[in-house]
Structures are given as structure tokens and as C-alpha cells.
PDB file of C-alpha atoms in Angstrom:
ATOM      1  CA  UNK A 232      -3.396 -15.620  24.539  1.00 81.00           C
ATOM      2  CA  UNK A 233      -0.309 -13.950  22.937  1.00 89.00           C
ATOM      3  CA  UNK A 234      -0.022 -10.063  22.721  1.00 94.00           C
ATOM      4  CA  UNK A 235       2.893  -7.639  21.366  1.00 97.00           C
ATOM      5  CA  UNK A 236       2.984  -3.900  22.647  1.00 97.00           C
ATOM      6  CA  UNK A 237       5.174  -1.422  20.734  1.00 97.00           C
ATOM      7  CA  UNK A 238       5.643   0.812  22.766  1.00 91.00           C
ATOM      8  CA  UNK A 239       6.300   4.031  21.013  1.00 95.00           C
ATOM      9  CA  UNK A 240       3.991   5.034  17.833  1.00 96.00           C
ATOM     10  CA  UNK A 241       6.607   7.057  16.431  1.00 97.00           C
ATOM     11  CA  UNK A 242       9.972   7.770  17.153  1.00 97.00           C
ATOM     12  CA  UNK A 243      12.243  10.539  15.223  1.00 97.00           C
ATOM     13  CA  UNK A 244      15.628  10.668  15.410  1.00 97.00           C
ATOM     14  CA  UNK A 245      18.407  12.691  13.615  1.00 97.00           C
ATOM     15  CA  UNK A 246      20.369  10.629  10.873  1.00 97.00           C
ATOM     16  CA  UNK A 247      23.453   9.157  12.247  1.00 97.00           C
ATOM     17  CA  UNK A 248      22.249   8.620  15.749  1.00 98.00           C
ATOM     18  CA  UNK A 249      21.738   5.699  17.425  1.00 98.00           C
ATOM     19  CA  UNK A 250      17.900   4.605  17.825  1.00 98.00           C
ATOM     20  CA  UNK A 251      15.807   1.522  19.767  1.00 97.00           C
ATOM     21  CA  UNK A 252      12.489   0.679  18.867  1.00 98.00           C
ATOM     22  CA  UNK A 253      11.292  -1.300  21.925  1.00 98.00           C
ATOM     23  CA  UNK A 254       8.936  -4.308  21.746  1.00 98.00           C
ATOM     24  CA  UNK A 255       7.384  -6.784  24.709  1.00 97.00           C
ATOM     25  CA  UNK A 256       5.286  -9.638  24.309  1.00 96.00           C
ATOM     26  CA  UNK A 257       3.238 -11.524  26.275  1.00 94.00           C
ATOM     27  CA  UNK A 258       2.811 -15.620  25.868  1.00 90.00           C
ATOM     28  CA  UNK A 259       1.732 -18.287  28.128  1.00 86.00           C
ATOM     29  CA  UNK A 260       3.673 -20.641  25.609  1.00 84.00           C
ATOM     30  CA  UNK A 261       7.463 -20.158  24.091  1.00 85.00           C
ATOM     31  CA  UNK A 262       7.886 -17.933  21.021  1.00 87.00           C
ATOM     32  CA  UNK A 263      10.020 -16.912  17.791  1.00 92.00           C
ATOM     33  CA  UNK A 264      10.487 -13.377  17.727  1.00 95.00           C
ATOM     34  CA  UNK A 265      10.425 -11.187  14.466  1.00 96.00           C
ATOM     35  CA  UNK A 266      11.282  -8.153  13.434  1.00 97.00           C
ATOM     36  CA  UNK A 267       9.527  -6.823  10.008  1.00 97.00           C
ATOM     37  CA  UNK A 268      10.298  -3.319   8.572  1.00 97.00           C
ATOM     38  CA  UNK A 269       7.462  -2.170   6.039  1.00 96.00           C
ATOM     39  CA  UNK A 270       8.611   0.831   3.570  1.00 94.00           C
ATOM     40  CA  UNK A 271       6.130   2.977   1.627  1.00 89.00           C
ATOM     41  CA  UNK A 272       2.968   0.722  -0.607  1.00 84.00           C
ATOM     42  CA  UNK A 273       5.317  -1.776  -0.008  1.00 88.00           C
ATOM     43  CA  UNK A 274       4.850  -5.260   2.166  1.00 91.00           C
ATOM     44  CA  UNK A 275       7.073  -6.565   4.415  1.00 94.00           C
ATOM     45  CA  UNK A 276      10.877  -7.185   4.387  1.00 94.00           C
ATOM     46  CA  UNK A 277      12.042  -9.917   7.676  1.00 94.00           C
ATOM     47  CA  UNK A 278      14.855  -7.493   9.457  1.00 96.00           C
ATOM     48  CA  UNK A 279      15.616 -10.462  11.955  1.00 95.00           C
ATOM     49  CA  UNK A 280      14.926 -13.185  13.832  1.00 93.00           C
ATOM     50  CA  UNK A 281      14.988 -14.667  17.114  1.00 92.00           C
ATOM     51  CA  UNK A 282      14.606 -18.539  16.779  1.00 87.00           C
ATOM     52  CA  UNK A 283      17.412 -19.594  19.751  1.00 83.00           C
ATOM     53  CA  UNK A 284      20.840 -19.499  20.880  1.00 84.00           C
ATOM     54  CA  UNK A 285      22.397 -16.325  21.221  1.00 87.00           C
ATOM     55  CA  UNK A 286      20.348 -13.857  22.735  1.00 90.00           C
ATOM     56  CA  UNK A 287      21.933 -10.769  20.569  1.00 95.00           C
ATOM     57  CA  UNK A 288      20.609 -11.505  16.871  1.00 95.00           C
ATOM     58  CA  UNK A 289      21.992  -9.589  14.196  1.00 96.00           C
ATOM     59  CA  UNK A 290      20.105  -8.284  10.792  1.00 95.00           C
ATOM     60  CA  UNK A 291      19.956  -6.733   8.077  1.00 95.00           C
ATOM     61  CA  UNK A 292      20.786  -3.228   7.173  1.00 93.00           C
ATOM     62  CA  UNK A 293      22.788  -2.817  10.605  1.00 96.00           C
ATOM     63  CA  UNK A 294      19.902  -3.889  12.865  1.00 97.00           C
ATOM     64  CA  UNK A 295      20.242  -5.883  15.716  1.00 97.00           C
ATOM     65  CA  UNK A 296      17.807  -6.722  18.614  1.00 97.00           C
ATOM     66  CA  UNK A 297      17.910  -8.668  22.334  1.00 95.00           C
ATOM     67  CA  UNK A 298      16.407 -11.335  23.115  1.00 94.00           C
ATOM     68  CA  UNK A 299      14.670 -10.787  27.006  1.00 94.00           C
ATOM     69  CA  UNK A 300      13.425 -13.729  28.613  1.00 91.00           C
ATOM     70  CA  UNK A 301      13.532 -12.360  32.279  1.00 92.00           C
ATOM     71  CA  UNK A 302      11.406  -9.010  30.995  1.00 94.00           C
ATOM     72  CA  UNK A 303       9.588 -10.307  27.953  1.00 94.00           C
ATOM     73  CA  UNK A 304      11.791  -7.972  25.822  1.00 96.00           C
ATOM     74  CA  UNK A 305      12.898  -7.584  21.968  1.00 97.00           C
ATOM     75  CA  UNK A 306      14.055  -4.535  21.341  1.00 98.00           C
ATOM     76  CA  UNK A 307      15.445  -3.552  17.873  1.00 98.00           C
ATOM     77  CA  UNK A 308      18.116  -1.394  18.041  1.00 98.00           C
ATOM     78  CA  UNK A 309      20.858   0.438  15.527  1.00 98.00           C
ATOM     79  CA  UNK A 310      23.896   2.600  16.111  1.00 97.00           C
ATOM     80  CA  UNK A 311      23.782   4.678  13.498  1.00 97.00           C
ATOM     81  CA  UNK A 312      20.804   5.840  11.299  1.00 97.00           C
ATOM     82  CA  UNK A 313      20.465   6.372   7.978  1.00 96.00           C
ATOM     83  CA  UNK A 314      17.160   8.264   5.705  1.00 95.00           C
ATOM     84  CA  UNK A 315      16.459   5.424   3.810  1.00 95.00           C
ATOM     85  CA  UNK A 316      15.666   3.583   7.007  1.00 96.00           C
ATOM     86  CA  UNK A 317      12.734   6.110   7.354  1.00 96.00           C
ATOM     87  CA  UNK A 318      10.001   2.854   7.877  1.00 97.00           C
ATOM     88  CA  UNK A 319       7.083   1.607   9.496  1.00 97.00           C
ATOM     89  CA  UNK A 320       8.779  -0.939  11.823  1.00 98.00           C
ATOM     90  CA  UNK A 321       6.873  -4.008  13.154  1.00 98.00           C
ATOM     91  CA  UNK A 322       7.395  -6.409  16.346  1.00 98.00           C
ATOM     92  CA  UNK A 323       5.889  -9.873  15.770  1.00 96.00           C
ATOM     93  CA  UNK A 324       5.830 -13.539  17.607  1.00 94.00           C
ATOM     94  CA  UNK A 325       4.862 -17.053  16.215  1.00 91.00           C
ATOM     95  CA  UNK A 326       3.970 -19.780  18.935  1.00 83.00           C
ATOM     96  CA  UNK A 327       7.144 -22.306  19.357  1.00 76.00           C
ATOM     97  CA  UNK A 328       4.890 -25.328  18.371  1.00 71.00           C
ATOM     98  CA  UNK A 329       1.776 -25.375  16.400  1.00 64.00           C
ATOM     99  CA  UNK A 330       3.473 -25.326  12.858  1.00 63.00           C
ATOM    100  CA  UNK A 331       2.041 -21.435  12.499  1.00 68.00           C
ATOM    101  CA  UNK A 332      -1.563 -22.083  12.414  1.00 76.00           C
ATOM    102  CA  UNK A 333      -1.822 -19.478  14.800  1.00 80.00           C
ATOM    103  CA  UNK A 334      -0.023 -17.164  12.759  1.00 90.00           C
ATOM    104  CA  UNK A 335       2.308 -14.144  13.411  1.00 93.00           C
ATOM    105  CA  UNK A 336       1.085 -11.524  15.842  1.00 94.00           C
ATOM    106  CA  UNK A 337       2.191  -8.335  14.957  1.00 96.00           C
ATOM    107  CA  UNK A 338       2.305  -5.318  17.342  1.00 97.00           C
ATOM    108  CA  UNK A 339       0.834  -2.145  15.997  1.00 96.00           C
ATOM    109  CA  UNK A 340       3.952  -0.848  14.685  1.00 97.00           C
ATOM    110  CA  UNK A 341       7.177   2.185  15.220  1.00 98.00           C
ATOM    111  CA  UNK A 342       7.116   4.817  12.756  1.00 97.00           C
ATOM    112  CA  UNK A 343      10.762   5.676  12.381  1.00 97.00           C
ATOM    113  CA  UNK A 344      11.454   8.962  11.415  1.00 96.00           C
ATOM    114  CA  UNK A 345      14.935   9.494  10.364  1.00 96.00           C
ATOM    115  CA  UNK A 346      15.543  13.486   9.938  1.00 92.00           C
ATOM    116  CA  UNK A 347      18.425  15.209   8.249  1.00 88.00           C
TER     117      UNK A 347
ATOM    118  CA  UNK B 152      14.659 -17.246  -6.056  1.00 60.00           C
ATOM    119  CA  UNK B 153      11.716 -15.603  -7.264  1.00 71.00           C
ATOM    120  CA  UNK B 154       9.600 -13.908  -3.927  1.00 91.00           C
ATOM    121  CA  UNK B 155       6.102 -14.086  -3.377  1.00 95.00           C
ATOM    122  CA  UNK B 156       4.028 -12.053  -5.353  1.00 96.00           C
ATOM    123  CA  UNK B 157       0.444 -11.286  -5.185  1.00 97.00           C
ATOM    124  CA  UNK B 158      -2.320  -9.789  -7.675  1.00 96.00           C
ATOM    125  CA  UNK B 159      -3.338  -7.272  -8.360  1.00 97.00           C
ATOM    126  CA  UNK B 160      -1.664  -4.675  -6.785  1.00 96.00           C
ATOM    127  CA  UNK B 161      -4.859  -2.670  -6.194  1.00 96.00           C
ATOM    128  CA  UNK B 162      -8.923  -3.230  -6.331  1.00 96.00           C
ATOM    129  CA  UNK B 163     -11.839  -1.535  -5.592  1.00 97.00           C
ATOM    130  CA  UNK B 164     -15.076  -2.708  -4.835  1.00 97.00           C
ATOM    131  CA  UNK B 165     -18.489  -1.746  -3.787  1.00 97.00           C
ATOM    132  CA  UNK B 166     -20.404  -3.267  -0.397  1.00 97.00           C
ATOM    133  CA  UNK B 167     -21.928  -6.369  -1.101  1.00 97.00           C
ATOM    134  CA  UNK B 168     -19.975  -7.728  -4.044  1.00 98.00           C
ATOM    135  CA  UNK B 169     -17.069 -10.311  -3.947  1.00 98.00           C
ATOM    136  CA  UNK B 170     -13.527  -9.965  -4.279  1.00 98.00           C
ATOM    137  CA  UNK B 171     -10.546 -12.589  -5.261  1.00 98.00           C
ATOM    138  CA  UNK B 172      -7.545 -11.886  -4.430  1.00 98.00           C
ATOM    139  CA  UNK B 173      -4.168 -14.266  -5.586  1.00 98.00           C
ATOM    140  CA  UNK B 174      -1.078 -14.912  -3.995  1.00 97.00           C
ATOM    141  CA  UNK B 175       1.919 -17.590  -5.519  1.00 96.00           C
ATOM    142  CA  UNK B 176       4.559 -17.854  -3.049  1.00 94.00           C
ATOM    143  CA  UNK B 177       8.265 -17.951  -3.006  1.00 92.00           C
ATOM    144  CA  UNK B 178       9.945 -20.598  -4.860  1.00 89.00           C
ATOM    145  CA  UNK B 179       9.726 -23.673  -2.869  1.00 89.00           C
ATOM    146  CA  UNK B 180       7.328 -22.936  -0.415  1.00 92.00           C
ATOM    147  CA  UNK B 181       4.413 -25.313   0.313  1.00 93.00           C
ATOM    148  CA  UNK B 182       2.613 -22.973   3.254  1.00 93.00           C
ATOM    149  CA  UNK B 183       0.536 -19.551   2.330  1.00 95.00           C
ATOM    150  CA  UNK B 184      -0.718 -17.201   4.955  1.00 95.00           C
ATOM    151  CA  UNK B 185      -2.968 -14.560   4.747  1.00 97.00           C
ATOM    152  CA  UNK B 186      -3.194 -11.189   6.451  1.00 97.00           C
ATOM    153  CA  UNK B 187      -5.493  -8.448   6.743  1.00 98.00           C
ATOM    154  CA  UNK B 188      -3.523  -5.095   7.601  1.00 96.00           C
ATOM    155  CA  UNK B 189      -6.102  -1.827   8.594  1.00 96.00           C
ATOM    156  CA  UNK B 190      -4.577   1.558   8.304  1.00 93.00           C
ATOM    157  CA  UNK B 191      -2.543   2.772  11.086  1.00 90.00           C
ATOM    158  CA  UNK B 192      -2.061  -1.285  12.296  1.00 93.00           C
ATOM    159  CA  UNK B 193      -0.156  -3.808  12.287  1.00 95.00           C
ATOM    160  CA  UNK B 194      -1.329  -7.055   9.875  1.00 96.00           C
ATOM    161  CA  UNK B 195      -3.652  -9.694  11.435  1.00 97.00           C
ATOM    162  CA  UNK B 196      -3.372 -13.287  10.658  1.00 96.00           C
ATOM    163  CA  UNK B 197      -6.747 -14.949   8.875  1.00 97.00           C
ATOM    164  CA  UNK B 198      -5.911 -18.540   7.736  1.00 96.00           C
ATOM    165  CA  UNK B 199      -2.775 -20.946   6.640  1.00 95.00           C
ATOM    166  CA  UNK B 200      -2.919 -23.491   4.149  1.00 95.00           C
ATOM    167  CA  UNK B 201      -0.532 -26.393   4.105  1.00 93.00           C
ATOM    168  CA  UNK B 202      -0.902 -28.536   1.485  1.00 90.00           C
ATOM    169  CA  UNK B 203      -3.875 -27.687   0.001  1.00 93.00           C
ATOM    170  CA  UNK B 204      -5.618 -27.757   3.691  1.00 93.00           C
ATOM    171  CA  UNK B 205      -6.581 -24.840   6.023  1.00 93.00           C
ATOM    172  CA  UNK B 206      -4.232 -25.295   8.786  1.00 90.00           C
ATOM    173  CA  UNK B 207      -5.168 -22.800  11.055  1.00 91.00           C
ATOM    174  CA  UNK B 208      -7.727 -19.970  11.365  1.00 94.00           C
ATOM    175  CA  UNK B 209      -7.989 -16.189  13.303  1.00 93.00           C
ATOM    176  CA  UNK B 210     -10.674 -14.425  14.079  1.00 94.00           C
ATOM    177  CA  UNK B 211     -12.356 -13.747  10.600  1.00 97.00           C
ATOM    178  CA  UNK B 212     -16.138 -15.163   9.906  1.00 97.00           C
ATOM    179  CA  UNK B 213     -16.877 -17.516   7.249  1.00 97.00           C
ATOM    180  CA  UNK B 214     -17.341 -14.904   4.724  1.00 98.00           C
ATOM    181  CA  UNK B 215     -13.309 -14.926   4.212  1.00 98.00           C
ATOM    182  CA  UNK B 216     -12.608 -18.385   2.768  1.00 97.00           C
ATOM    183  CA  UNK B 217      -9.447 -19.960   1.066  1.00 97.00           C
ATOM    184  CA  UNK B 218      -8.046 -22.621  -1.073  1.00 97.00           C
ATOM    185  CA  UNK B 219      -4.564 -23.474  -2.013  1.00 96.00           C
ATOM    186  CA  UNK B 220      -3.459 -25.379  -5.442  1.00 95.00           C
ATOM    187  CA  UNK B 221      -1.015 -28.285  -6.132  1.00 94.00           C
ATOM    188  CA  UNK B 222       1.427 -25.203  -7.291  1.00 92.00           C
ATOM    189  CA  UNK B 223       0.877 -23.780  -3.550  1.00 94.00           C
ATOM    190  CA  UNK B 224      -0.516 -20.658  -4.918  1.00 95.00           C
ATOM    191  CA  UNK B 225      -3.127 -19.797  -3.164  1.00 97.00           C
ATOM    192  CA  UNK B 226      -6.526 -17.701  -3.304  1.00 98.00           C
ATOM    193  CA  UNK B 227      -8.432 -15.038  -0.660  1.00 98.00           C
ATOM    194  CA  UNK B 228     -12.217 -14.429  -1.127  1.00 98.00           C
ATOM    195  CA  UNK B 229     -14.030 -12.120   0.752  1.00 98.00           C
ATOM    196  CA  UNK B 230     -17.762 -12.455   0.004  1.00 97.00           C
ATOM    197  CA  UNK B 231     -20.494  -9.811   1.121  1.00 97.00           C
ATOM    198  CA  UNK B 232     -17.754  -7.053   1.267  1.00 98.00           C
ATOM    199  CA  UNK B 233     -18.280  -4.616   4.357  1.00 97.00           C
ATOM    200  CA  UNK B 234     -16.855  -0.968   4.267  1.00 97.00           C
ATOM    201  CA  UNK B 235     -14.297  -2.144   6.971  1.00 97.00           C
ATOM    202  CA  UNK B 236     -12.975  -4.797   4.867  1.00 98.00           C
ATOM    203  CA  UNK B 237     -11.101  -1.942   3.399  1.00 98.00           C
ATOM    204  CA  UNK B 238      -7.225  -3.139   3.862  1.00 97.00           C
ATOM    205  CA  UNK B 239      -3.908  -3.884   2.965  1.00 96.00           C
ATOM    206  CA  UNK B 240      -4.252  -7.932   2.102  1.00 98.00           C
ATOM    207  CA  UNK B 241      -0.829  -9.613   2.453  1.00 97.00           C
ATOM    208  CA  UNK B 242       0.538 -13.112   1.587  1.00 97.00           C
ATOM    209  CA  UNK B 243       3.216 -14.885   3.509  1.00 95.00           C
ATOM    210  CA  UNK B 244       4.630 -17.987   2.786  1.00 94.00           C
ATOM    211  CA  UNK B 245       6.880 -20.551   4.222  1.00 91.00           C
ATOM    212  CA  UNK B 246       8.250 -23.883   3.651  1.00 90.00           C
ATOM    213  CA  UNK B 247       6.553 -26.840   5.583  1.00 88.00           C
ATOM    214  CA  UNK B 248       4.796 -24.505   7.988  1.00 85.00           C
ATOM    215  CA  UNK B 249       8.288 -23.269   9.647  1.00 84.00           C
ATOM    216  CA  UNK B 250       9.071 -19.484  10.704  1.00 82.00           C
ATOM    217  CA  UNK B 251       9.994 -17.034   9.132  1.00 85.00           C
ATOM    218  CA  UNK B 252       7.336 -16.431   7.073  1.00 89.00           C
ATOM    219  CA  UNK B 253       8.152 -14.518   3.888  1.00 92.00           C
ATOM    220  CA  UNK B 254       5.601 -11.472   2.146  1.00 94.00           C
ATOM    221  CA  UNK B 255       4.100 -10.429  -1.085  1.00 95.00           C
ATOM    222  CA  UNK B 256       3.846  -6.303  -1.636  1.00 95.00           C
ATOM    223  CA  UNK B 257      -0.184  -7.122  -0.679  1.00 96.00           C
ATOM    224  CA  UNK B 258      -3.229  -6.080  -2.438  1.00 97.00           C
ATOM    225  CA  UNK B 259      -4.731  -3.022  -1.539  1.00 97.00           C
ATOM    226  CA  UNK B 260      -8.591  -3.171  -1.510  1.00 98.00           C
ATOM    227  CA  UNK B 261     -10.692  -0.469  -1.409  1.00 97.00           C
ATOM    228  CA  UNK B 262     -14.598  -0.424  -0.270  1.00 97.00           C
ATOM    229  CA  UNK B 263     -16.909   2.088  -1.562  1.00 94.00           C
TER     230      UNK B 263
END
């Protein structure tokens, strides 16, 4: 069984701090790592991605995120914030083999709140 | 490159009745995955198709059933709707069943 625990619900922070959203998983197999931000009535928009190599993956819109084999760790993180990253946030993981039948689990998601 | 994109944007429906919802995925793509998303959660994987076959399934009954054309666009139908089928109903799609997985703006469905 595969599980992904977000660990904060919400997290506010005042525009041009730095913020990390913090995300472990839990696999008996190896896994791709994902993070999704979802705006507003919107879907969602792949931030990054942790497929191999490099352990420190770099995204869009200034995100970044480690890779934590040891503690089963992906946390997203960004020096400086911005309003218009105000965002539901999402932590996800698709099994290494299996060619996604299994689909993307998705932790319940980080409500970034990004305050003048 | 055009994205996936997924109709209609909203619906509402009444218990018992049927619901179809579409999904044609980014240009080149050959796999579609669906998702249900409750308020307040994150999304939660129902079925892949691959080729015009279900590839994999989650924990959804028989009621939510699938099929995928030669164009890869794919469709969702719930039958027997229940109030708690009320969701956010997103579309991802890949090419040959490789991550990422890319997704529509959903279909927000509404049960009275």
C-alpha cells in the first residue's frame, strides 16, 4: 500500500518570505514523486518532478523540492513568495513499475496562503 | 501543443440519473486517467485506459465505467448517481502510460 501525508493543511506566510510545504510518503515499492499546484476552479498544473538523479529538482515558478530516501521526504520549498502563488498545493507518488495503472496518489493537500 | 481539455465545465444532476462526462487529451497522448477530487481533498485515481483498454482500476464500483476512442479521447459514466458522487472529475493524460501525467480544468458535478 502507498500513502502521502501533507503535513500541514494550511500554511500562511508573508509575501517575500521563504516557505516549505512538507510531504512524506510511504511505499513498499520505488516511486516518482510529484508536485501539483491547483489554483482557483482550475485543475492541476505539474510544479515538478522527481523521476531520478539529482536529489534537488528544480520547477517551475521558483519551486524546488528534495528528494529523501533515508526519511521518506519531498518537501517543496521556495525562497521567496509571491501572491499569485496563493494555491492549493498537492504531494503525489506513482509506483516505479506498473505503467500507472495504479495511478497517482495524491496527499490531501497545503493551502498556501501568501499575505501582503 | 494543445492541453487536455474536458467537457463541460460544469453539470448538475439529480440521484439516480446518469452522467457523461468527456475528456480529449493533450496532443499526442495515447493514456487517459480519471480522477475523482471531493471538497477539501486531494484527487483519487478511478481507472486508466491505454489504448482503448482499462489498464488499471481504484477503488470505485462498477457503476463508474469507461471507454477510450481510436482519437484517445476518452469518456467517464457514472450510473445510479449518489449524493456523494458530488466532485471535481479530472482527466490526466500521458503518453504510453509514462509519468507525469498531464490535467484537464475537470468537470464539476453537482448532485441534488
Amino acid at each position: 500500500a502507498q500513502s502521502v501525508t501533507q503535513l500541514d493543511s494550511q500554511v500562511p506566510v508573508f509575501e517575500e518570505a521563504p516557505v516549505e510545504l512538507r510531504c512524506n510518503y510511504s511505499s513498499s515499492v520505488s516511486v516518482y514523486l510529484f508536485w501539483y499546484v491547483q489554483y482557483p476552479n482550475q485543475g492541476l498544473q505539474l510544479l515538478l518532478k522527481y523521476l531520478s538523479g539529482s536529489t534537488l529538482v528544480k520547477g517551475i515558478n521558483g519551486f524546488e523540492a528534495e528528494f529523501n530516501k533515508s526519511q521518506t521526504s519531498f518537501h517543496l520549498r521556495k525562497p521567496s513568495v509571491h501572491i499569485s502563488d496563493t494555491a492549493e498545493y498537492f504531494c503525489a507518488l506513482g509506483p516505479y513499475s506498473g505503467g500507472g495503472a495504479d495511478g497517482l496518489t495524491f496527499g490531501k493537500g497545503t493551502h498556501l496562503i501568501i499575505q501582503p | 501543443e494543445t492541453g487536455v481539455t474536458q467537457s463541460p465545465t460544469h453539470l448538475i444532476k439529480t440521484r439516480g440519473q446518469q452522467v457523461t462526462l468527456r475528456c480529449s487529451s493533450q496532443s499526442g497522448h495515447n493514456t487517459v486517467s480519471w480522477y475523482q477530487q471531493a471538497l477539501g481533498q486531494g484527487p483519487q485515481f478511478i481507472f486508466q485506459y491505454y489504448r482503448e483498454e482499462e489498464n488499471g482500476r481504484g477503488n470505485f464500483p462498477p457503476r463508474f465505467s469507461g471507454l477510450q476512442f481510436p482519437n484517445y479521447s476518452s469518456e467517464l459514466n457514472v450510473n445510479a448517481l449518489e449524493l456523494d458522487d458530488s466532485a471535481l472529475y479530472l482527466c490526466a493524460s500521458s503518453l504510453d502510460r509514462d509519468w507525469p501525467q498531464h490535467f484537464g480544468d475537470g468537470t464539476r458535478l453537482s448532485i441534488l
